[in-house]
Short mmCIF file of C-alpha atoms and ligand atoms in Angstrom, two decimals:
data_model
loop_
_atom_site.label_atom_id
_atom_site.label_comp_id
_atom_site.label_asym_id
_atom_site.label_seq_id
_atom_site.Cartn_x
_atom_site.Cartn_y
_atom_site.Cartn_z
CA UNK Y 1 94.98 143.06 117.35
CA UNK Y 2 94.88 145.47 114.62
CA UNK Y 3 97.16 144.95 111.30
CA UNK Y 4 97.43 148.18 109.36
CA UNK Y 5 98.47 147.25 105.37
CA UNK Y 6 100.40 149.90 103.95
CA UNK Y 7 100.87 149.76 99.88
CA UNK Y 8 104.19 151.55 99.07
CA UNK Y 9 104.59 150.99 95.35
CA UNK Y 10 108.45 152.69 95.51
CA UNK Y 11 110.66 151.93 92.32
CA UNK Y 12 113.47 154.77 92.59
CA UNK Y 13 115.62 152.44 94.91
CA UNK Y 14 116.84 150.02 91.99
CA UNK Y 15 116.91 150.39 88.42
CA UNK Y 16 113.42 148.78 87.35
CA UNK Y 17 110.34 149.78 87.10
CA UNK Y 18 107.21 146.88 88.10
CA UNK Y 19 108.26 146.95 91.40
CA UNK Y 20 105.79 149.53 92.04
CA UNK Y 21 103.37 146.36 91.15
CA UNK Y 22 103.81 144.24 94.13
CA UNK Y 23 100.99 145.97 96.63
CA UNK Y 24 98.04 145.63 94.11
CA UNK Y 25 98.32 142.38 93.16
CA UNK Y 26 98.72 141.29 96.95
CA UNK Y 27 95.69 142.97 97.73
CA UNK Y 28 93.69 141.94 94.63
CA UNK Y 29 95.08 138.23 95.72
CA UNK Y 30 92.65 138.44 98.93
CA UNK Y 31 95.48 139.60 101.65
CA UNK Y 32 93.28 141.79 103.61
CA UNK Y 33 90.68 138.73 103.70
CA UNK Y 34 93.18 136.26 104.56
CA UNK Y 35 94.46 138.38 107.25
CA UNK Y 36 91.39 138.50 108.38
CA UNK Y 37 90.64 135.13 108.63
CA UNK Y 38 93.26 134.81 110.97
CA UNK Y 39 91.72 136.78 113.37
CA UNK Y 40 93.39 140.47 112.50
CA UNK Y 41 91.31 143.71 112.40
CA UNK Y 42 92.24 144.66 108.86
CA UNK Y 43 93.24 148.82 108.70
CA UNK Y 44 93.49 149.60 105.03
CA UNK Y 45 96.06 152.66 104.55
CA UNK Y 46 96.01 154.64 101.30
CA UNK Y 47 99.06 154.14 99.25
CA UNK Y 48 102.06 156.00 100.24
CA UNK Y 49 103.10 158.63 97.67
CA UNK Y 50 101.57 156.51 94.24
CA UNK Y 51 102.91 155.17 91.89
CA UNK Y 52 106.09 156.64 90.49
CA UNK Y 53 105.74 158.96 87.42
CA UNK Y 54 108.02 158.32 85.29
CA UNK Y 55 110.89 155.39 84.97
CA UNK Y 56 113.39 155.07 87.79
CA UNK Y 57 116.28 155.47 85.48
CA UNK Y 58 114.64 158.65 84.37
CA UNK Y 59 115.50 160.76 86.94
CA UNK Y 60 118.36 163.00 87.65
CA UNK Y 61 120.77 161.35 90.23
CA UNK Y 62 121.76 163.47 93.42
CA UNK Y 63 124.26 165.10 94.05
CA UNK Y 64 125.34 162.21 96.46
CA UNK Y 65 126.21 158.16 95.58
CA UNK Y 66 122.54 157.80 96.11
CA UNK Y 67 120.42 157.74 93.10
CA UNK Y 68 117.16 159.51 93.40
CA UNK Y 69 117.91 160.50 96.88
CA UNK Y 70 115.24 162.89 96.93
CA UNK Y 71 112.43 160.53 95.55
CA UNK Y 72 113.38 157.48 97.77
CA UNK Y 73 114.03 159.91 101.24
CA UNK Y 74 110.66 161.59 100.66
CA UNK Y 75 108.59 158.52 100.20
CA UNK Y 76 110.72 157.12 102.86
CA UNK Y 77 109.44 159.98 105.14
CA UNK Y 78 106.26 159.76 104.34
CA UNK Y 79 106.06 155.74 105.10
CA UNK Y 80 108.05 156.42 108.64
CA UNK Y 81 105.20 159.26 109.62
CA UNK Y 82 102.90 156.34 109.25
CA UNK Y 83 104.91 153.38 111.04
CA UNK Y 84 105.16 155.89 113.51
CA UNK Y 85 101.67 156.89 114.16
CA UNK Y 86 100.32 153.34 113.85
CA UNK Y 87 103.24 152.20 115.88
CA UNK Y 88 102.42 154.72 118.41
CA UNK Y 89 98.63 153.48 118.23
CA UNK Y 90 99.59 149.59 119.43
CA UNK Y 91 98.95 148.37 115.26
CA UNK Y 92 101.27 145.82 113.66
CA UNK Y 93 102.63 147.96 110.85
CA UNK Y 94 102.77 146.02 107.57
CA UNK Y 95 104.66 147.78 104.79
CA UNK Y 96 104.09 146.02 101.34
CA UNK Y 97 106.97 147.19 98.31
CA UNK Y 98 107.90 148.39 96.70
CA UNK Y 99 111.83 148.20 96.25
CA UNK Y 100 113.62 147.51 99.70
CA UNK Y 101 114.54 151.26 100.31
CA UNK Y 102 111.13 151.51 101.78
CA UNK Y 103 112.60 149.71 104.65
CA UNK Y 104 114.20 153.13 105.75
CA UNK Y 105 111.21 154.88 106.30
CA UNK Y 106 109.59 151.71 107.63
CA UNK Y 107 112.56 150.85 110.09
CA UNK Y 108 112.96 154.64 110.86
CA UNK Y 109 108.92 155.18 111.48
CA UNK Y 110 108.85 151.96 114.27
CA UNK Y 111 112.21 152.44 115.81
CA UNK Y 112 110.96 156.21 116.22
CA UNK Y 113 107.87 154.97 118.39
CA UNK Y 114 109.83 151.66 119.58
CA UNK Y 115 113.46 152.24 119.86
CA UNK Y 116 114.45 148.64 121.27
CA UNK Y 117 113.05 146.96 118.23
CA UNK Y 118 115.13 144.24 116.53
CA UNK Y 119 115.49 143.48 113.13
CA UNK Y 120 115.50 140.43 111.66
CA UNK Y 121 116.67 140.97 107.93
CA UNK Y 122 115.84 137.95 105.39
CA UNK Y 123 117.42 138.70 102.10
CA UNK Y 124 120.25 137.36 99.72
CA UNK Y 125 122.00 140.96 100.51
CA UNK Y 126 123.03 142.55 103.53
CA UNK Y 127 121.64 146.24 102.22
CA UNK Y 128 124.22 147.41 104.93
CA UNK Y 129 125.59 150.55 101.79
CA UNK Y 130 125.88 154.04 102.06
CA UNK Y 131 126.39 156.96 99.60
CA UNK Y 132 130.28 156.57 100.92
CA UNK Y 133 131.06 152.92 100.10
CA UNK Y 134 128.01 151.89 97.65
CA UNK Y 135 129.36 150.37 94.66
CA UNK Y 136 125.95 150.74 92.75
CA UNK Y 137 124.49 154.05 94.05
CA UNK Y 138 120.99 152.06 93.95
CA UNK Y 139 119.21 152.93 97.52
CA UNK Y 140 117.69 149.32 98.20
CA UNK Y 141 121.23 148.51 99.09
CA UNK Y 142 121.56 151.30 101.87
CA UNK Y 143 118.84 150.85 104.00
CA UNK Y 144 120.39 149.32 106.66
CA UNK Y 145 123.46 150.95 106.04
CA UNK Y 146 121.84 154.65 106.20
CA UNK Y 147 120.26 153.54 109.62
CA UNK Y 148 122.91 151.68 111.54
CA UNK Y 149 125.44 152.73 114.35
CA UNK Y 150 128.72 153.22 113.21
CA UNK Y 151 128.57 152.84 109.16
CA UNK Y 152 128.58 156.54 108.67
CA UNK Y 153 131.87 157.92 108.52
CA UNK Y 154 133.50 160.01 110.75
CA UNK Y 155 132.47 163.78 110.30
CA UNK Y 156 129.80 162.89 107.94
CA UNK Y 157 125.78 162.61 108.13
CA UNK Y 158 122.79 160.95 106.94
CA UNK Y 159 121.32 164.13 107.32
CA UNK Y 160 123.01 165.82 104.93
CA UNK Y 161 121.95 163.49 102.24
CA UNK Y 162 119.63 164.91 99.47
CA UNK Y 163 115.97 163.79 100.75
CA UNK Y 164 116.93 162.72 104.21
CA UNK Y 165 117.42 165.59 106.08
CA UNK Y 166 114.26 164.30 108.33
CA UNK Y 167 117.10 162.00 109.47
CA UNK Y 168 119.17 165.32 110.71
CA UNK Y 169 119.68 166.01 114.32
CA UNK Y 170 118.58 169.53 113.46
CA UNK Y 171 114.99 168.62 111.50
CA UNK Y 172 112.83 171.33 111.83
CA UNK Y 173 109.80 169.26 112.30
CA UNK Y 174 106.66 168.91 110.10
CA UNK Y 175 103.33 167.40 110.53
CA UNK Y 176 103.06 163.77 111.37
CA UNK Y 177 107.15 163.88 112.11
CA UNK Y 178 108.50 166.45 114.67
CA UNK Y 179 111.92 167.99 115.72
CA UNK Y 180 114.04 165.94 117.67
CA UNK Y 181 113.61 167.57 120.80
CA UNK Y 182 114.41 167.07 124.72
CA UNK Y 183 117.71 165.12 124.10
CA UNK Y 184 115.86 162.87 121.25
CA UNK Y 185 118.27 161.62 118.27
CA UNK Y 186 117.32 160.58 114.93
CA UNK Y 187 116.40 157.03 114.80
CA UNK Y 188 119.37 154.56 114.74
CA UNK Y 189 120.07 151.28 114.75
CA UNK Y 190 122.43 149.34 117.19
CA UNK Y 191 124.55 146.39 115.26
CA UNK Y 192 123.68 144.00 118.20
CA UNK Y 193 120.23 144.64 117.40
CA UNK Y 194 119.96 142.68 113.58
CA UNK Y 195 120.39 139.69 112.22
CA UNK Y 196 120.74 138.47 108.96
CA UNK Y 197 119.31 135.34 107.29
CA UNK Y 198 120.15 133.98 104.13
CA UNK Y 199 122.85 136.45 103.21
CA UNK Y 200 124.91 135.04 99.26
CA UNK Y 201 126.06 138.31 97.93
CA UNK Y 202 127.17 140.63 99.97
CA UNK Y 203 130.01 143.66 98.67
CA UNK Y 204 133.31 144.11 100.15
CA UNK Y 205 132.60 146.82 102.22
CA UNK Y 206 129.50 145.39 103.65
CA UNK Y 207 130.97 142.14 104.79
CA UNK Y 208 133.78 144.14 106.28
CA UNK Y 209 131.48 146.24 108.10
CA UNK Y 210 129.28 143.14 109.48
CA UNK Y 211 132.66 141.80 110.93
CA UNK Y 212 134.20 145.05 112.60
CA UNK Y 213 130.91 145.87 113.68
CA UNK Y 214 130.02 142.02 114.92
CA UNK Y 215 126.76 141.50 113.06
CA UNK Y 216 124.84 138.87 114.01
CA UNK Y 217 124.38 137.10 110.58
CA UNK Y 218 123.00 133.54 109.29
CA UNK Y 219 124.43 133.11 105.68
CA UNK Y 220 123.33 130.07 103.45
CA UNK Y 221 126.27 128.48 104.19
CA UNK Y 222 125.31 128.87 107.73
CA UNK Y 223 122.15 127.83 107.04
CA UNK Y 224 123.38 124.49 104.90
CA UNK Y 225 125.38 123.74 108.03
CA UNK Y 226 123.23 124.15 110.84
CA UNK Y 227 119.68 123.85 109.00
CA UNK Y 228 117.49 126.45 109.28
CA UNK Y 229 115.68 125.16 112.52
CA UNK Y 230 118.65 125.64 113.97
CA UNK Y 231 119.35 129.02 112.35
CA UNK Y 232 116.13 130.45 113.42
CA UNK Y 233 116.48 129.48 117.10
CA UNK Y 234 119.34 130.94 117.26
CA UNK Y 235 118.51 134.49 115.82
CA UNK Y 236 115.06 134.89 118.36
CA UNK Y 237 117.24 133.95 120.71
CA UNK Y 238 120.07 136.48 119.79
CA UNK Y 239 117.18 138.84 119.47
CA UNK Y 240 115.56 138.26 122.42
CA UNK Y 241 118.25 137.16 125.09
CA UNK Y 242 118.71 140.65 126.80
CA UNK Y 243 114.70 141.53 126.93
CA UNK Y 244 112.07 138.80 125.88
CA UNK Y 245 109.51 141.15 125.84
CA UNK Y 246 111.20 143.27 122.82
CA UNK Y 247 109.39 143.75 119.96
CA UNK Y 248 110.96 142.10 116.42
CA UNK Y 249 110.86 144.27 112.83
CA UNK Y 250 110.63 141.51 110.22
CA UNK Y 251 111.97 142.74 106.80
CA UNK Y 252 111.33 140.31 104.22
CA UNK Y 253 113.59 140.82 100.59
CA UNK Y 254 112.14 138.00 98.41
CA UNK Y 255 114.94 138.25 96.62
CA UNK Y 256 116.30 135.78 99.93
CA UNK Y 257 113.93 132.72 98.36
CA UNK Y 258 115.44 131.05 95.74
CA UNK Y 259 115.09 131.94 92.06
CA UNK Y 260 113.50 128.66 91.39
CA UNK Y 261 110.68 129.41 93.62
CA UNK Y 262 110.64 133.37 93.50
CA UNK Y 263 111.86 134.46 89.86
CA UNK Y 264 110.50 137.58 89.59
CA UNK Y 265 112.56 139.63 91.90
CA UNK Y 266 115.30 142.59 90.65
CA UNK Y 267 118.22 140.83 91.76
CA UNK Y 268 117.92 137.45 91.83
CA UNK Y 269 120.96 135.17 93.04
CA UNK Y 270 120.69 131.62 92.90
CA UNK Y 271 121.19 128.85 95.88
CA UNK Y 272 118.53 130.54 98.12
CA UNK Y 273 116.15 130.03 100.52
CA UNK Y 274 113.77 126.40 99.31
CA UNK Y 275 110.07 126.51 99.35
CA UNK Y 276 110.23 125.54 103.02
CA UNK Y 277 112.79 127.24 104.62
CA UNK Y 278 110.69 130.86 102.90
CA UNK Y 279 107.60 129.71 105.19
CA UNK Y 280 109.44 128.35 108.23
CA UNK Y 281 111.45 131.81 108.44
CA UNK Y 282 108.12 133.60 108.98
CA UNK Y 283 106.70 131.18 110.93
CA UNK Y 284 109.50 130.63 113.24
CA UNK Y 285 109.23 134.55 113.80
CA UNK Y 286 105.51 134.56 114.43
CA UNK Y 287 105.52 131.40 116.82
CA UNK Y 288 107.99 133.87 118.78
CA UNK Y 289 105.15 135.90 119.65
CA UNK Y 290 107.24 139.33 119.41
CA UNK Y 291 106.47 140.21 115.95
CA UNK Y 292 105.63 143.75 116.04
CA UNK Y 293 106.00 145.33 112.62
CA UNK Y 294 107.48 143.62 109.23
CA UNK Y 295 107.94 144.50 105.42
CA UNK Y 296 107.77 142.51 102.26
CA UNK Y 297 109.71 143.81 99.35
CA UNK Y 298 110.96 143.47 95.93
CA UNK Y 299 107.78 141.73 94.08
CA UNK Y 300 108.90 142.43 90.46
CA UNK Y 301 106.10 140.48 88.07
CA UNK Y 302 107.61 141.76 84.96
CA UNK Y 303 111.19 140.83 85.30
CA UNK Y 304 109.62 137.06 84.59
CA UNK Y 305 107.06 134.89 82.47
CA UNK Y 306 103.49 135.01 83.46
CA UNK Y 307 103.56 131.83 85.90
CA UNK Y 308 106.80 132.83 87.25
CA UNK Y 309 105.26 136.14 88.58
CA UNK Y 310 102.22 134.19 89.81
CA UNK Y 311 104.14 131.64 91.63
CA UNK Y 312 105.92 134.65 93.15
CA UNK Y 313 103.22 136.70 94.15
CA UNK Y 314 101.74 133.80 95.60
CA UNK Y 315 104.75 132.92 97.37
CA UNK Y 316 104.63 136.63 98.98
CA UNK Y 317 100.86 135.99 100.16
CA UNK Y 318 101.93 132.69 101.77
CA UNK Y 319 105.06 134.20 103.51
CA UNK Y 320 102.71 137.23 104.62
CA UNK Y 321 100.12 135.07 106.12
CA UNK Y 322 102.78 132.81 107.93
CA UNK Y 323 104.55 135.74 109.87
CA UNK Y 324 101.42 136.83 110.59
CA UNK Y 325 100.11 134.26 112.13
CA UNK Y 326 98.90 131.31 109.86
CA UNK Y 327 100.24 127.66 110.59
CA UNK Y 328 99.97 124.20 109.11
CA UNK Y 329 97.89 122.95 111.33
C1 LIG J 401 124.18 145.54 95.96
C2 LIG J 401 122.90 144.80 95.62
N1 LIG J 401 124.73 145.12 97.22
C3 LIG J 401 123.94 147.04 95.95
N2 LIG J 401 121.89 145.00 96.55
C4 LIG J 401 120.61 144.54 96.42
O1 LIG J 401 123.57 147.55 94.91
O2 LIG J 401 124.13 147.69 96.97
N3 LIG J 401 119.77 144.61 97.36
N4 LIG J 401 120.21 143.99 95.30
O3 LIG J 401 118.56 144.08 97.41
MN1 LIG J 402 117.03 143.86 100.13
MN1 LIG J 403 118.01 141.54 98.14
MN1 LIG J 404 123.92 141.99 93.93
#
């Protein structure tokens, strides 16, 4: 099995810039020899589109609720022509943030090549926004939103979104991402097909989208109430009921641990995941042997002190390794 590590150091999703930090220090932490170690064929990408040139608040906003459109859509392309093409080649894509609008190019790149995939989303937000109903503008609340069945409102289109237009039905097609041709759509995402786990702030809109729509979703007062044993069995099993063979997306927001344990993160919200529950989400999804593809976002070292940020990079490595593979004993 062949893991292929993908650095995408985005920042125009959210308003801070040292999110564009998190690959590095993963990989100067030892992550392609740990992966290693547990028995993956390490493929080293090149960082997707470099580091961003000047601060995310910088830059003009588009025309659209969706600041930086252009910036975020075409780094988002270029990540999804590479989840695609490794996809495609039978790797495990593994997308490191980077803010969590990567995820859109991620998602959009593996459900491209894999269009059964589920999701399992791990975050303290549901990311479910678009342009329409975001109350921020910021991105790294949309990409679920921009991607999912339904949430785009009538006579409207992703497509037509400054920077997305690889998303259009009508995408001319450029190298490494074709036209959608012989009766294939854009990439989308069914509602049935996600769940959420360890959802605390989620905006109006969003929470009355995930209960028209009838998203599957584990909050932390779900997770108080059933454990998170529980919680997890459940969601494979939501995932997996219809098709055991289906291959999962895991999308990681740190942001889902708690700020005790992960402080430097954008948008921290307290009462989150413990220590524990951070590792037993990942290895509950690797033990399910479906793990296909996954993302791990939102590393922010600046936005706290100096053993804050190492506690939370560290925390990323150890939440890396356990999806991927590593157990206690
Ligand atoms: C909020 C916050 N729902 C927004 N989202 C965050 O801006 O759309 N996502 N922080 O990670
Ligand atoms: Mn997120
Ligand atoms: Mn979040
Ligand atoms: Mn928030």
């Amino acid at each position: 099995r062949t893991v292929s590590l993908i650095p995408c150091p985005m920042t125009f999703g959210q308003p801070f810039t040292g999110t564009d930090m998190g690959p590095e220090l993963l990989m100067q932490k030892g992550l392609p020899s740990m992966l290693s170690n547990l028995g993956w064929r390490v493929d080293r990408v090149p960082e997707v589109l470099g580091k961003s040139p000047t601060s995310p608040t910088s830059t003009p906003a588009s025309s659209f609720n969706a600041k930086n459109s252009s910036l975020v859509g075409t780094g988002a392309k270029e990540l999804a022509k590479i989840c695609y093409s490794k996809s495609e080649e039978g790797r495990f894509p593994l997308t490191l943030g980077g803010d969590h609008s990567i995820s859109l190019g991620s998602l959009a790149g593996v459900l491209r090549s894999r269009p059964n995939t589920g999701v399992i989303w791990v975050d303290a937000h549901a990311d479910l926004n678009t342009p329409w109903i975001s109350e921020s503008g910021n991105m790294h609340g949309m990409p679920v939103g921009l991607l999912m069945e339904g949430m785009v409102p009538e006579g409207k289109s992703v497509g037509e979104i400054e920077g997305l237009n690889w998303l259009s039905e009508d995408w001319k097609g450029e190298d490494g991402w074709p036209a959608y041709t012989n009766g294939e759509k854009p990439p989308t995402l069914q509602p049935s097909s996600i769940v959420y786990v360890g959802l605390r702030d989620v905006d109006k809109e969003e929470r009355e989208a995930i209960k028209s729509l009838n998203i599957k979703y584990y909050s932390m007062y779900d997770i108080d109430r059933l454990g998170i044993g529980t919680v997890m069995e459940k969601s494979v099993e939501h995932l997996l009921k219809d098709d055991p063979d289906r291959p999962l997306h895991l999308s990681y927001d740190i942001d889902a641990v708690d700020p005790g344990q992960a402080p430097a993160t954008g948008t921290t919200v307290r009462g989150g995941l413990t220590y524990r529950e951070a590792h037993f989400v990942a290895e509950r999804i690797a033990n399910s042997g479906n793990l296909a593809s996954a993302d791990l976002v939102e590393l922010n070292p600046t936005l706290s002190d100096e053993t804050g940020a190492e506690e939370t990079v560290d925390l990323g490595l150890q939440i890396l390794t356990s999806m991927m593979g590593k157990s206690i004993i």
